XYZ file of C-alpha atoms in Angstrom:
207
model
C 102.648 194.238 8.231
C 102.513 192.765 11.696
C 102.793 195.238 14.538
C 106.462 196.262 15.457
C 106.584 196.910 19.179
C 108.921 197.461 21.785
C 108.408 199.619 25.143
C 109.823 201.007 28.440
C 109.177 201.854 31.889
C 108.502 204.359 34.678
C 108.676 205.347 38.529
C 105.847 205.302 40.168
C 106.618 208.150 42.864
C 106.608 210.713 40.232
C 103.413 213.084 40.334
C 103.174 214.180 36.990
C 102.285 211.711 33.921
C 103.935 210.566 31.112
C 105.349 212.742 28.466
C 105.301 215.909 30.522
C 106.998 218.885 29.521
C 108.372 220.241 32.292
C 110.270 218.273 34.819
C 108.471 217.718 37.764
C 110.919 215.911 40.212
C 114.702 215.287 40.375
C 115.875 212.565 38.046
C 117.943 209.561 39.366
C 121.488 210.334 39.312
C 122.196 207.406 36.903
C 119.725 205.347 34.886
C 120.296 201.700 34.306
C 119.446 200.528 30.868
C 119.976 196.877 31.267
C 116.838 195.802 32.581
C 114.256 194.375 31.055
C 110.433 193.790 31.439
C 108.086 191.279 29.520
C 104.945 193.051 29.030
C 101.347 192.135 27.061
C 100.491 193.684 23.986
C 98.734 196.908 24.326
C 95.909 196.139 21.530
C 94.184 192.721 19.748
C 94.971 194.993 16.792
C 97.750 196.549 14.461
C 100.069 198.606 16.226
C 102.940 200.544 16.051
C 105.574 202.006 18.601
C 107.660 205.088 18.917
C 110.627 204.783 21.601
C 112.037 207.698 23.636
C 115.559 206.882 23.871
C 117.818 207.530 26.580
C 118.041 211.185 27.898
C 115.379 212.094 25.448
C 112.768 212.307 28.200
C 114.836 212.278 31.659
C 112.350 210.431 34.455
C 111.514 207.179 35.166
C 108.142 206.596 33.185
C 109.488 208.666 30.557
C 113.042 207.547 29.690
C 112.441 204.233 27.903
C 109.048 204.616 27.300
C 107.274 204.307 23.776
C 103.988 205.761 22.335
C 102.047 203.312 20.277
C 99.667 204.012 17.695
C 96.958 201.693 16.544
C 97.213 201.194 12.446
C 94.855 199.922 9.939
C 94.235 200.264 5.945
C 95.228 196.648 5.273
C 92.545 193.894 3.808
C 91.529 191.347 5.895
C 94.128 189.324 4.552
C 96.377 191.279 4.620
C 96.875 190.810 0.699
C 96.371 194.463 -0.312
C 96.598 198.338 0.917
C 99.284 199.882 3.432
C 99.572 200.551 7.271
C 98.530 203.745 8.157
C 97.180 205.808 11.154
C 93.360 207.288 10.005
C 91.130 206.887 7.494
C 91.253 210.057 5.600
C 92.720 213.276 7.042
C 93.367 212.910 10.579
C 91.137 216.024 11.606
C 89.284 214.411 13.950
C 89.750 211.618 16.714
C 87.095 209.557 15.214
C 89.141 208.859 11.903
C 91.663 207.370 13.647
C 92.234 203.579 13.814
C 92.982 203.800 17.277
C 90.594 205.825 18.336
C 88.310 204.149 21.308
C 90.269 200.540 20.959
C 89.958 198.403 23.960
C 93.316 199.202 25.980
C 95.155 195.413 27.712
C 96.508 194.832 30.758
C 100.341 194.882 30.419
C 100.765 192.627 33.921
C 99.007 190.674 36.225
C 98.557 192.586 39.208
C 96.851 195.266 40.829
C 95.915 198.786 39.942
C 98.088 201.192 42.219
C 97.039 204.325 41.066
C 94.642 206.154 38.306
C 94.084 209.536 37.106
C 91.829 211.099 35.447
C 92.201 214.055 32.710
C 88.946 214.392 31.367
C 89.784 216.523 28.765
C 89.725 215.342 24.955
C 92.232 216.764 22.581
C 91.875 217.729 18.932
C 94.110 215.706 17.004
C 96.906 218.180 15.684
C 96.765 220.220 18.923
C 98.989 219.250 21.969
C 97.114 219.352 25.640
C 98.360 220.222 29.115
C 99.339 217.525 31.362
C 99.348 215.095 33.009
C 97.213 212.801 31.000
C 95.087 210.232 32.104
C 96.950 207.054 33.072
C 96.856 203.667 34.909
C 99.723 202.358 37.041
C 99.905 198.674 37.288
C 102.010 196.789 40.659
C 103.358 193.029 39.616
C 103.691 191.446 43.097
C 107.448 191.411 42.266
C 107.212 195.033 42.213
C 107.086 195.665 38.746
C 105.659 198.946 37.896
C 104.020 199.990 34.917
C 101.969 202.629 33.678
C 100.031 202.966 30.696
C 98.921 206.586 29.772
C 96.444 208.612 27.581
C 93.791 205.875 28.304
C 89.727 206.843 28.079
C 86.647 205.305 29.799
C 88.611 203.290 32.442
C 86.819 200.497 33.679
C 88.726 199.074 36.853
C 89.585 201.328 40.227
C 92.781 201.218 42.409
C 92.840 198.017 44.618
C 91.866 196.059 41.399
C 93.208 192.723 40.327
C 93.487 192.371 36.530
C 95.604 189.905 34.658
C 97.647 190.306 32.105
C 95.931 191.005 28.419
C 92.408 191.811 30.485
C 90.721 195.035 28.813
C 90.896 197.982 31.084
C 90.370 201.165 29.377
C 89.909 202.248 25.697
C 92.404 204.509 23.458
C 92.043 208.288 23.960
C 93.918 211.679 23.268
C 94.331 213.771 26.544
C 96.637 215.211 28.506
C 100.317 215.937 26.622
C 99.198 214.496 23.386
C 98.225 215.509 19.970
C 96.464 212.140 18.517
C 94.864 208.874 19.844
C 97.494 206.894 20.886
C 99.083 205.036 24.218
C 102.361 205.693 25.815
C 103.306 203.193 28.282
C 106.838 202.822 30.635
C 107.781 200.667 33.624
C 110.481 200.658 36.331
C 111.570 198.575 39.462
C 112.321 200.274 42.669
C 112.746 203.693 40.832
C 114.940 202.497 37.936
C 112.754 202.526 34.566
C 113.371 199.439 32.509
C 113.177 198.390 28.678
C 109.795 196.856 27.741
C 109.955 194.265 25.020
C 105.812 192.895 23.826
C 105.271 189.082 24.806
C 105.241 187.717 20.843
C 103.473 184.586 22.300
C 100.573 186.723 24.060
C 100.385 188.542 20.717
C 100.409 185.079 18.512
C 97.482 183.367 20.860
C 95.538 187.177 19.765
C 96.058 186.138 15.970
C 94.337 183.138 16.260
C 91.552 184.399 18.289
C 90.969 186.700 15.561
């Protein structure tokens, strides 16, 4: 099964991260679902995503965003087996797919911001936030921020382009398995993320 993925976006002036469970500044008085942003694929792997709909989670970042999950248990063809999340049970961070994959660049741009949670959670068990995340600035002033990222390997000020390795898949903050949430917004209004198919078919045949 090829990876089904579609994501969101996020404001960049709120303080707390992704998935938070407590609101931490005023919403905008009305959202506006109609926009769009192209982003890279997350992963050169299998992946899945789970959207937060509308009013689900009610901030920029949040509203529109999507948590995506690495998968595996296929044969290399693809011929045999079934998508799934770990290996076995799940107990531990190291049995799952995802666990420690090299995290893309969603835009070209530059790094605007990065925390750091340096806790690691045990899968099953949800941490405190915020989590540890990476906010990307397109210069059209695209925002996007990718969350729950380990070992991050560029600083603010950084240039990356789009589908360049940044970070690796980890399980911190408000979380309770390996996995990435990522959500975008322009000027404070979060926007609907839909994965560049063409980035992800020039990854196939890489592979």
């Amino acid at each position: 099964m090829r990876s089904i993925i579609l994501v969101a976006l996020l404001s960049f002036a709120v303080s707390a991260v992704a998935q938070s469970p407590e609101p931490v500044s005023p919403p905008p008085a009305k959202l506006d679902a109609t926009g769009f942003a192209l982003v890279h694929p997350l992963f050169d792997a299998d992946y899945m995503c789970s959207e937060h709909f509308e009013g689900q989670l009610k901030y920029p970042g949040d509203d529109f965003g999507a948590d995506c999950i690495v998968t595996g248990g296929l044969s290399g063809d693809e011929s045999s087996g079934f998508s799934k999340f770990y290996r076995t049970d799940g107990k531990t961070n190291e049995d799952w797919y995802g666990w420690n994959v090299p995290v893309l660049a969603p835009i070209t741009g530059t790094v605007a911001r990065i925390h750091i949670n340096p806790s690691i959670n045990k899968p099953g068990e949800m941490g405190k936030p915020p989590a540890s995340f990476v906010v990307f600035k397109h210069d059209d002033g695209l925002m996007v921020l990718v969350a729950h990222v380990a070992e991050v390997a560029v600083k603010e000020g950084d240039k990356v382009t789009a589908g360049q390795p940044f970070a690796k898949v980890g399980n911190n903050g408000f979380s309770r398995s390996p996995h990435i949430h990522i959500g975008a917004w322009r000027d404070k209004t979060p926007l609907q993320i839909r994965f560049d198919l063409r980035a992800k078919g020039l990854l196939r045949k890489k592979d």
